Structures are given as structure tokens and as C-alpha cells.
JSON list of C-alpha atoms in Angstrom, two decimals:
[
{"chain": "A", "resi": 181, "resn": "UNK", "atom": "CA", "xyz": [-66.02, -20.50, -8.10]},
{"chain": "A", "resi": 182, "resn": "UNK", "atom": "CA", "xyz": [-67.81, -23.10, -8.43]},
{"chain": "A", "resi": 183, "resn": "UNK", "atom": "CA", "xyz": [-67.28, -26.94, -6.70]},
{"chain": "A", "resi": 184, "resn": "UNK", "atom": "CA", "xyz": [-68.21, -29.36, -9.86]},
{"chain": "A", "resi": 185, "resn": "UNK", "atom": "CA", "xyz": [-68.44, -33.01, -9.47]},
{"chain": "A", "resi": 186, "resn": "UNK", "atom": "CA", "xyz": [-68.68, -35.67, -11.43]},
{"chain": "A", "resi": 187, "resn": "UNK", "atom": "CA", "xyz": [-70.68, -38.42, -9.82]},
{"chain": "A", "resi": 188, "resn": "UNK", "atom": "CA", "xyz": [-69.55, -42.18, -9.32]},
{"chain": "A", "resi": 189, "resn": "UNK", "atom": "CA", "xyz": [-72.14, -43.29, -11.63]},
{"chain": "A", "resi": 190, "resn": "UNK", "atom": "CA", "xyz": [-71.29, -40.37, -14.24]},
{"chain": "A", "resi": 191, "resn": "UNK", "atom": "CA", "xyz": [-73.71, -37.44, -13.64]},
{"chain": "A", "resi": 192, "resn": "UNK", "atom": "CA", "xyz": [-72.54, -33.67, -12.86]},
{"chain": "A", "resi": 193, "resn": "UNK", "atom": "CA", "xyz": [-74.02, -31.34, -10.50]},
{"chain": "A", "resi": 194, "resn": "UNK", "atom": "CA", "xyz": [-72.57, -28.38, -8.63]},
{"chain": "A", "resi": 195, "resn": "UNK", "atom": "CA", "xyz": [-71.88, -27.57, -5.02]},
{"chain": "A", "resi": 196, "resn": "UNK", "atom": "CA", "xyz": [-71.74, -23.75, -3.87]},
{"chain": "A", "resi": 197, "resn": "UNK", "atom": "CA", "xyz": [-68.89, -22.88, -3.12]},
{"chain": "A", "resi": 198, "resn": "UNK", "atom": "CA", "xyz": [-70.16, -21.90, 0.56]},
{"chain": "A", "resi": 199, "resn": "UNK", "atom": "CA", "xyz": [-69.60, -25.86, 0.70]},
{"chain": "A", "resi": 200, "resn": "UNK", "atom": "CA", "xyz": [-65.59, -25.58, 0.72]},
{"chain": "A", "resi": 201, "resn": "UNK", "atom": "CA", "xyz": [-63.87, -26.90, 3.51]},
{"chain": "A", "resi": 202, "resn": "UNK", "atom": "CA", "xyz": [-60.08, -26.08, 2.85]},
{"chain": "A", "resi": 203, "resn": "UNK", "atom": "CA", "xyz": [-58.92, -25.60, 6.39]},
{"chain": "A", "resi": 204, "resn": "UNK", "atom": "CA", "xyz": [-60.14, -28.51, 8.29]},
{"chain": "A", "resi": 205, "resn": "UNK", "atom": "CA", "xyz": [-62.90, -26.70, 10.35]},
{"chain": "A", "resi": 206, "resn": "UNK", "atom": "CA", "xyz": [-64.94, -28.98, 12.33]},
{"chain": "A", "resi": 207, "resn": "UNK", "atom": "CA", "xyz": [-68.11, -29.89, 10.50]},
{"chain": "A", "resi": 208, "resn": "UNK", "atom": "CA", "xyz": [-71.57, -29.27, 12.77]},
{"chain": "A", "resi": 209, "resn": "UNK", "atom": "CA", "xyz": [-74.59, -31.03, 11.61]},
{"chain": "A", "resi": 210, "resn": "UNK", "atom": "CA", "xyz": [-77.25, -29.65, 12.22]},
{"chain": "A", "resi": 211, "resn": "UNK", "atom": "CA", "xyz": [-79.51, -31.22, 14.16]},
{"chain": "A", "resi": 212, "resn": "UNK", "atom": "CA", "xyz": [-82.20, -32.74, 11.30]},
{"chain": "A", "resi": 213, "resn": "UNK", "atom": "CA", "xyz": [-78.86, -35.02, 9.99]},
{"chain": "A", "resi": 214, "resn": "UNK", "atom": "CA", "xyz": [-79.29, -38.77, 11.58]},
{"chain": "A", "resi": 215, "resn": "UNK", "atom": "CA", "xyz": [-76.22, -39.62, 9.84]},
{"chain": "A", "resi": 216, "resn": "UNK", "atom": "CA", "xyz": [-73.60, -38.96, 7.31]},
{"chain": "A", "resi": 217, "resn": "UNK", "atom": "CA", "xyz": [-72.08, -40.31, 4.65]},
{"chain": "A", "resi": 218, "resn": "UNK", "atom": "CA", "xyz": [-69.09, -40.04, 2.16]},
{"chain": "A", "resi": 219, "resn": "UNK", "atom": "CA", "xyz": [-67.54, -40.31, -1.18]},
{"chain": "A", "resi": 220, "resn": "UNK", "atom": "CA", "xyz": [-63.88, -39.78, -1.97]},
{"chain": "A", "resi": 221, "resn": "UNK", "atom": "CA", "xyz": [-62.29, -37.22, -4.49]},
{"chain": "A", "resi": 222, "resn": "UNK", "atom": "CA", "xyz": [-59.49, -36.66, -7.08]},
{"chain": "A", "resi": 223, "resn": "UNK", "atom": "CA", "xyz": [-60.16, -32.92, -7.86]},
{"chain": "A", "resi": 224, "resn": "UNK", "atom": "CA", "xyz": [-58.45, -30.32, -10.16]},
{"chain": "A", "resi": 225, "resn": "UNK", "atom": "CA", "xyz": [-58.05, -26.53, -9.57]},
{"chain": "A", "resi": 226, "resn": "UNK", "atom": "CA", "xyz": [-59.00, -24.71, -13.23]},
{"chain": "A", "resi": 227, "resn": "UNK", "atom": "CA", "xyz": [-56.51, -22.67, -13.93]},
{"chain": "A", "resi": 228, "resn": "UNK", "atom": "CA", "xyz": [-58.35, -21.14, -17.29]},
{"chain": "A", "resi": 229, "resn": "UNK", "atom": "CA", "xyz": [-61.73, -20.85, -18.44]},
{"chain": "A", "resi": 230, "resn": "UNK", "atom": "CA", "xyz": [-63.37, -23.07, -21.25]},
{"chain": "A", "resi": 231, "resn": "UNK", "atom": "CA", "xyz": [-67.02, -25.31, -22.45]},
{"chain": "A", "resi": 232, "resn": "UNK", "atom": "CA", "xyz": [-66.38, -28.42, -23.88]},
{"chain": "A", "resi": 233, "resn": "UNK", "atom": "CA", "xyz": [-62.97, -29.07, -23.55]},
{"chain": "A", "resi": 234, "resn": "UNK", "atom": "CA", "xyz": [-61.80, -32.20, -24.84]},
{"chain": "A", "resi": 235, "resn": "UNK", "atom": "CA", "xyz": [-59.78, -35.13, -22.99]},
{"chain": "A", "resi": 236, "resn": "UNK", "atom": "CA", "xyz": [-56.58, -34.50, -25.13]},
{"chain": "A", "resi": 237, "resn": "UNK", "atom": "CA", "xyz": [-56.80, -30.65, -24.52]},
{"chain": "A", "resi": 238, "resn": "UNK", "atom": "CA", "xyz": [-57.88, -30.97, -20.41]},
{"chain": "A", "resi": 239, "resn": "UNK", "atom": "CA", "xyz": [-54.00, -30.38, -19.05]},
{"chain": "A", "resi": 240, "resn": "UNK", "atom": "CA", "xyz": [-54.27, -27.00, -20.52]},
{"chain": "A", "resi": 241, "resn": "UNK", "atom": "CA", "xyz": [-56.89, -26.08, -17.98]},
{"chain": "A", "resi": 242, "resn": "UNK", "atom": "CA", "xyz": [-55.72, -27.18, -14.29]},
{"chain": "A", "resi": 243, "resn": "UNK", "atom": "CA", "xyz": [-52.71, -26.31, -12.91]},
{"chain": "A", "resi": 244, "resn": "UNK", "atom": "CA", "xyz": [-52.81, -28.68, -9.52]},
{"chain": "A", "resi": 245, "resn": "UNK", "atom": "CA", "xyz": [-54.42, -31.91, -8.70]},
{"chain": "A", "resi": 246, "resn": "UNK", "atom": "CA", "xyz": [-55.33, -33.62, -4.98]},
{"chain": "A", "resi": 247, "resn": "UNK", "atom": "CA", "xyz": [-57.14, -35.93, -3.15]},
{"chain": "A", "resi": 248, "resn": "UNK", "atom": "CA", "xyz": [-60.43, -35.01, -0.92]},
{"chain": "A", "resi": 249, "resn": "UNK", "atom": "CA", "xyz": [-63.47, -36.40, 0.37]},
{"chain": "A", "resi": 250, "resn": "UNK", "atom": "CA", "xyz": [-67.40, -34.74, 0.06]},
{"chain": "A", "resi": 251, "resn": "UNK", "atom": "CA", "xyz": [-69.84, -35.61, 2.68]},
{"chain": "A", "resi": 252, "resn": "UNK", "atom": "CA", "xyz": [-73.92, -36.32, 2.11]},
{"chain": "A", "resi": 253, "resn": "UNK", "atom": "CA", "xyz": [-76.41, -35.86, 4.89]},
{"chain": "A", "resi": 254, "resn": "UNK", "atom": "CA", "xyz": [-78.59, -38.53, 4.97]},
{"chain": "A", "resi": 255, "resn": "UNK", "atom": "CA", "xyz": [-81.79, -38.67, 5.53]},
{"chain": "A", "resi": 256, "resn": "UNK", "atom": "CA", "xyz": [-83.20, -35.61, 3.20]},
{"chain": "A", "resi": 257, "resn": "UNK", "atom": "CA", "xyz": [-86.99, -36.48, 1.56]},
{"chain": "A", "resi": 258, "resn": "UNK", "atom": "CA", "xyz": [-88.10, -35.31, -1.44]},
{"chain": "A", "resi": 259, "resn": "UNK", "atom": "CA", "xyz": [-87.25, -34.88, -5.10]},
{"chain": "A", "resi": 260, "resn": "UNK", "atom": "CA", "xyz": [-84.41, -32.00, -3.74]},
{"chain": "A", "resi": 261, "resn": "UNK", "atom": "CA", "xyz": [-82.91, -34.47, -1.44]},
{"chain": "A", "resi": 262, "resn": "UNK", "atom": "CA", "xyz": [-79.40, -34.87, -2.88]},
{"chain": "A", "resi": 263, "resn": "UNK", "atom": "CA", "xyz": [-79.28, -31.53, -4.25]},
{"chain": "A", "resi": 264, "resn": "UNK", "atom": "CA", "xyz": [-79.97, -30.13, -0.42]},
{"chain": "A", "resi": 265, "resn": "UNK", "atom": "CA", "xyz": [-77.43, -32.54, 1.08]},
{"chain": "A", "resi": 266, "resn": "UNK", "atom": "CA", "xyz": [-74.61, -31.42, -1.50]},
{"chain": "A", "resi": 267, "resn": "UNK", "atom": "CA", "xyz": [-75.58, -27.76, 0.03]},
{"chain": "A", "resi": 268, "resn": "UNK", "atom": "CA", "xyz": [-74.45, -28.22, 3.42]},
{"chain": "A", "resi": 269, "resn": "UNK", "atom": "CA", "xyz": [-72.20, -25.45, 4.14]},
{"chain": "A", "resi": 270, "resn": "UNK", "atom": "CA", "xyz": [-68.72, -26.98, 5.22]},
{"chain": "A", "resi": 271, "resn": "UNK", "atom": "CA", "xyz": [-69.08, -30.40, 3.64]},
{"chain": "A", "resi": 272, "resn": "UNK", "atom": "CA", "xyz": [-66.15, -30.02, 0.80]},
{"chain": "A", "resi": 273, "resn": "UNK", "atom": "CA", "xyz": [-63.37, -31.13, 2.45]},
{"chain": "A", "resi": 274, "resn": "UNK", "atom": "CA", "xyz": [-60.88, -30.42, -0.11]},
{"chain": "A", "resi": 275, "resn": "UNK", "atom": "CA", "xyz": [-57.15, -29.08, 0.73]},
{"chain": "A", "resi": 276, "resn": "UNK", "atom": "CA", "xyz": [-55.67, -25.97, -0.85]},
{"chain": "A", "resi": 277, "resn": "UNK", "atom": "CA", "xyz": [-53.61, -26.97, -3.50]},
{"chain": "A", "resi": 278, "resn": "UNK", "atom": "CA", "xyz": [-50.28, -25.41, -4.85]},
{"chain": "A", "resi": 279, "resn": "UNK", "atom": "CA", "xyz": [-48.06, -27.14, -7.21]},
{"chain": "A", "resi": 280, "resn": "UNK", "atom": "CA", "xyz": [-45.77, -28.70, -4.97]},
{"chain": "A", "resi": 281, "resn": "UNK", "atom": "CA", "xyz": [-48.68, -29.69, -2.91]},
{"chain": "A", "resi": 282, "resn": "UNK", "atom": "CA", "xyz": [-50.10, -31.63, -5.87]},
{"chain": "A", "resi": 283, "resn": "UNK", "atom": "CA", "xyz": [-47.12, -34.09, -6.83]},
{"chain": "A", "resi": 284, "resn": "UNK", "atom": "CA", "xyz": [-48.23, -37.59, -4.92]},
{"chain": "A", "resi": 285, "resn": "UNK", "atom": "CA", "xyz": [-46.03, -38.43, -2.55]},
{"chain": "A", "resi": 286, "resn": "UNK", "atom": "CA", "xyz": [-46.91, -41.79, -0.90]},
{"chain": "A", "resi": 287, "resn": "UNK", "atom": "CA", "xyz": [-50.39, -43.34, -0.44]},
{"chain": "A", "resi": 288, "resn": "UNK", "atom": "CA", "xyz": [-53.08, -41.63, 0.87]},
{"chain": "A", "resi": 289, "resn": "UNK", "atom": "CA", "xyz": [-55.72, -42.44, 3.19]},
{"chain": "A", "resi": 290, "resn": "UNK", "atom": "CA", "xyz": [-59.01, -41.81, 4.56]},
{"chain": "A", "resi": 291, "resn": "UNK", "atom": "CA", "xyz": [-59.18, -42.90, 8.04]},
{"chain": "A", "resi": 292, "resn": "UNK", "atom": "CA", "xyz": [-62.20, -42.54, 11.06]},
{"chain": "A", "resi": 293, "resn": "UNK", "atom": "CA", "xyz": [-61.16, -42.34, 14.48]},
{"chain": "A", "resi": 294, "resn": "UNK", "atom": "CA", "xyz": [-64.01, -43.23, 17.19]},
{"chain": "A", "resi": 295, "resn": "UNK", "atom": "CA", "xyz": [-64.26, -42.44, 20.84]},
{"chain": "A", "resi": 296, "resn": "UNK", "atom": "CA", "xyz": [-64.53, -45.96, 21.68]},
{"chain": "A", "resi": 297, "resn": "UNK", "atom": "CA", "xyz": [-62.07, -47.29, 19.59]},
{"chain": "A", "resi": 298, "resn": "UNK", "atom": "CA", "xyz": [-57.77, -47.25, 20.40]},
{"chain": "A", "resi": 299, "resn": "UNK", "atom": "CA", "xyz": [-57.00, -47.52, 16.59]},
{"chain": "A", "resi": 300, "resn": "UNK", "atom": "CA", "xyz": [-58.09, -45.77, 13.38]},
{"chain": "A", "resi": 301, "resn": "UNK", "atom": "CA", "xyz": [-60.12, -47.65, 10.84]},
{"chain": "A", "resi": 302, "resn": "UNK", "atom": "CA", "xyz": [-59.29, -47.00, 7.42]},
{"chain": "A", "resi": 303, "resn": "UNK", "atom": "CA", "xyz": [-62.01, -46.19, 5.33]},
{"chain": "A", "resi": 304, "resn": "UNK", "atom": "CA", "xyz": [-60.64, -46.03, 1.58]},
{"chain": "A", "resi": 305, "resn": "UNK", "atom": "CA", "xyz": [-57.18, -45.64, 0.41]},
{"chain": "A", "resi": 306, "resn": "UNK", "atom": "CA", "xyz": [-56.55, -43.67, -2.81]},
{"chain": "A", "resi": 307, "resn": "UNK", "atom": "CA", "xyz": [-55.39, -45.32, -5.97]},
{"chain": "A", "resi": 308, "resn": "UNK", "atom": "CA", "xyz": [-52.19, -44.23, -7.75]},
{"chain": "A", "resi": 309, "resn": "UNK", "atom": "CA", "xyz": [-53.27, -41.27, -9.70]},
{"chain": "A", "resi": 310, "resn": "UNK", "atom": "CA", "xyz": [-54.18, -41.92, -13.29]},
{"chain": "A", "resi": 311, "resn": "UNK", "atom": "CA", "xyz": [-54.04, -37.99, -15.21]},
{"chain": "A", "resi": 312, "resn": "UNK", "atom": "CA", "xyz": [-56.84, -39.74, -17.48]},
{"chain": "A", "resi": 313, "resn": "UNK", "atom": "CA", "xyz": [-59.53, -40.13, -15.03]},
{"chain": "A", "resi": 314, "resn": "UNK", "atom": "CA", "xyz": [-59.09, -36.06, -14.12]},
{"chain": "A", "resi": 315, "resn": "UNK", "atom": "CA", "xyz": [-59.32, -35.52, -18.21]},
{"chain": "A", "resi": 316, "resn": "UNK", "atom": "CA", "xyz": [-61.85, -37.70, -18.30]},
{"chain": "A", "resi": 317, "resn": "UNK", "atom": "CA", "xyz": [-63.96, -35.67, -15.77]},
{"chain": "A", "resi": 318, "resn": "UNK", "atom": "CA", "xyz": [-62.43, -32.05, -17.01]},
{"chain": "A", "resi": 319, "resn": "UNK", "atom": "CA", "xyz": [-64.37, -32.77, -20.52]},
{"chain": "A", "resi": 320, "resn": "UNK", "atom": "CA", "xyz": [-67.46, -34.67, -18.92]},
{"chain": "A", "resi": 321, "resn": "UNK", "atom": "CA", "xyz": [-67.90, -31.14, -16.63]},
{"chain": "A", "resi": 322, "resn": "UNK", "atom": "CA", "xyz": [-66.89, -28.98, -19.26]},
{"chain": "A", "resi": 323, "resn": "UNK", "atom": "CA", "xyz": [-70.30, -30.22, -21.54]},
{"chain": "A", "resi": 324, "resn": "UNK", "atom": "CA", "xyz": [-72.60, -28.37, -20.10]},
{"chain": "A", "resi": 325, "resn": "UNK", "atom": "CA", "xyz": [-71.03, -26.16, -18.05]},
{"chain": "A", "resi": 326, "resn": "UNK", "atom": "CA", "xyz": [-68.46, -23.51, -18.15]},
{"chain": "A", "resi": 327, "resn": "UNK", "atom": "CA", "xyz": [-65.30, -23.47, -15.93]},
{"chain": "A", "resi": 328, "resn": "UNK", "atom": "CA", "xyz": [-63.90, -20.53, -14.70]},
{"chain": "A", "resi": 329, "resn": "UNK", "atom": "CA", "xyz": [-59.93, -19.87, -13.34]},
{"chain": "A", "resi": 330, "resn": "UNK", "atom": "CA", "xyz": [-60.46, -20.76, -9.54]},
{"chain": "A", "resi": 331, "resn": "UNK", "atom": "CA", "xyz": [-63.09, -23.10, -10.45]},
{"chain": "A", "resi": 332, "resn": "UNK", "atom": "CA", "xyz": [-63.01, -27.26, -9.26]},
{"chain": "A", "resi": 333, "resn": "UNK", "atom": "CA", "xyz": [-63.45, -29.79, -10.78]},
{"chain": "A", "resi": 334, "resn": "UNK", "atom": "CA", "xyz": [-64.12, -33.44, -8.64]},
{"chain": "A", "resi": 335, "resn": "UNK", "atom": "CA", "xyz": [-64.03, -36.70, -9.92]},
{"chain": "A", "resi": 336, "resn": "UNK", "atom": "CA", "xyz": [-65.75, -39.10, -6.69]},
{"chain": "A", "resi": 337, "resn": "UNK", "atom": "CA", "xyz": [-64.15, -42.88, -6.86]},
{"chain": "A", "resi": 338, "resn": "UNK", "atom": "CA", "xyz": [-66.70, -44.68, -5.21]},
{"chain": "A", "resi": 339, "resn": "UNK", "atom": "CA", "xyz": [-70.65, -44.42, -4.64]},
{"chain": "A", "resi": 340, "resn": "UNK", "atom": "CA", "xyz": [-71.30, -43.00, -1.20]},
{"chain": "A", "resi": 341, "resn": "UNK", "atom": "CA", "xyz": [-69.65, -44.78, 1.76]},
{"chain": "A", "resi": 342, "resn": "UNK", "atom": "CA", "xyz": [-71.05, -44.78, 5.62]},
{"chain": "A", "resi": 343, "resn": "UNK", "atom": "CA", "xyz": [-69.11, -42.28, 7.43]},
{"chain": "A", "resi": 344, "resn": "UNK", "atom": "CA", "xyz": [-70.87, -41.93, 10.95]},
{"chain": "A", "resi": 345, "resn": "UNK", "atom": "CA", "xyz": [-74.43, -41.26, 12.80]},
{"chain": "A", "resi": 346, "resn": "UNK", "atom": "CA", "xyz": [-75.37, -39.38, 15.69]},
{"chain": "A", "resi": 347, "resn": "UNK", "atom": "CA", "xyz": [-74.66, -42.61, 18.07]},
{"chain": "A", "resi": 348, "resn": "UNK", "atom": "CA", "xyz": [-70.85, -42.65, 16.96]},
{"chain": "A", "resi": 349, "resn": "UNK", "atom": "CA", "xyz": [-70.41, -39.18, 18.21]},
{"chain": "A", "resi": 350, "resn": "UNK", "atom": "CA", "xyz": [-67.38, -37.79, 18.23]},
{"chain": "A", "resi": 351, "resn": "UNK", "atom": "CA", "xyz": [-65.85, -38.96, 15.47]},
{"chain": "A", "resi": 352, "resn": "UNK", "atom": "CA", "xyz": [-62.78, -37.39, 13.82]},
{"chain": "A", "resi": 353, "resn": "UNK", "atom": "CA", "xyz": [-61.72, -38.14, 10.07]},
{"chain": "A", "resi": 354, "resn": "UNK", "atom": "CA", "xyz": [-58.18, -37.69, 8.77]},
{"chain": "A", "resi": 355, "resn": "UNK", "atom": "CA", "xyz": [-57.08, -37.57, 5.62]},
{"chain": "A", "resi": 356, "resn": "UNK", "atom": "CA", "xyz": [-53.39, -38.55, 5.55]},
{"chain": "A", "resi": 357, "resn": "UNK", "atom": "CA", "xyz": [-50.21, -39.33, 3.47]},
{"chain": "A", "resi": 358, "resn": "UNK", "atom": "CA", "xyz": [-47.64, -42.15, 5.43]},
{"chain": "A", "resi": 359, "resn": "UNK", "atom": "CA", "xyz": [-46.21, -39.23, 6.85]},
{"chain": "A", "resi": 360, "resn": "UNK", "atom": "CA", "xyz": [-48.28, -36.56, 6.89]},
{"chain": "A", "resi": 361, "resn": "UNK", "atom": "CA", "xyz": [-51.76, -35.44, 7.91]},
{"chain": "A", "resi": 362, "resn": "UNK", "atom": "CA", "xyz": [-53.33, -33.23, 5.40]},
{"chain": "A", "resi": 363, "resn": "UNK", "atom": "CA", "xyz": [-56.90, -32.84, 6.99]},
{"chain": "A", "resi": 364, "resn": "UNK", "atom": "CA", "xyz": [-58.28, -33.85, 10.77]},
{"chain": "A", "resi": 365, "resn": "UNK", "atom": "CA", "xyz": [-61.06, -32.72, 11.53]},
{"chain": "A", "resi": 366, "resn": "UNK", "atom": "CA", "xyz": [-63.91, -33.32, 13.64]},
{"chain": "A", "resi": 367, "resn": "UNK", "atom": "CA", "xyz": [-67.72, -34.41, 12.79]},
{"chain": "A", "resi": 368, "resn": "UNK", "atom": "CA", "xyz": [-70.02, -33.34, 15.80]},
{"chain": "A", "resi": 369, "resn": "UNK", "atom": "CA", "xyz": [-73.81, -33.67, 15.86]},
{"chain": "A", "resi": 370, "resn": "UNK", "atom": "CA", "xyz": [-75.88, -30.68, 16.99]}
]
């Protein structure tokens, strides 16, 4: 299983399946990480294998769509810094999908709860889902990569945004709709 990511600047890369955190497990940042950034994503679960899939044929290749977020560790140094950051275990917060859960119900948002603040801060509010956006991401990802049943294709909705740092600990992140918490996890710096 691969997690293919179409970045905000139209590049495509793959995250390993060990980065998938589907069950809201807390993220323990290793001691060499000073701060974390994130990007919200729209993602699709691939139902049929394919390569070079055209936008108009994309709906035939996925069976569910959802929202999530990807974490990026800072600072890594050197040429492979981005790849090293994207490969950390448990940094792809993408809830399990089913046909029922992929139906958009109300507005979704990402909120941050800090220990020193009483209320949550809304970091990002997801826009209404646009089917064409995920179709473009599938077409872009499959230009260079074969997708198989079970793969996930993520579309970053913004460039990297700041999330938290070692001095901000503890920090809790929540992906929720108006009536339901979809994911909730703590970021703990080791």
C-alpha cells in the first residue's frame, strides 16, 4: 500500500505505509525534531489498479474520499530533508474510509488545543469538496506511478503551515465536523 501525495506546488511523492496513522494514535516526536508543520489534505481510496489515468476516467478508480492532515518534521538538514521528514512513522493522519464516511456532512476543521489556552484555535477549515480536484490529483499521480487497490492519493490543500514546537508541549490536535470528532491525538515531544 502506498500513500501518494500531490503537493501544493504540483509535485508527486510517496509516503510509506508505516506513516499512516488511521486510528488517532498520539504522535511521539523524536528528540531531534524541534517543531512540526502540517498540511491539510483531501484524499481518495483507490479501488482499481491503473497508470496514466485521465481526469475524466478518475471516478472509476476510487471508492471513497475523505479529509486528513500530513505532518512534516522540522528541521532536517541536507538534500534528503524533505524525504526524511515525510517518511517518519505515524505522520499521515488519514482516518479509515468507508462509503458512508466519505459523504461530506457539514464543515470539517482542524483545531489545536494548547495547554496554556482555554479554547481551541481553528487552524484550517476545509472547503466544500470539489470532485474535479481529486480527479486532477489522481491524473497527476498516475502519470509517473502505478496505483493499486488500497493505495491512497492525497491532495495537499495548502503549502506547509506551522503546527507546534517543543516549547508548546503538550498539544492536542482534532479533526472534527460540527457534530463529530473524527480524529483526536496528542503531539508529545520525547
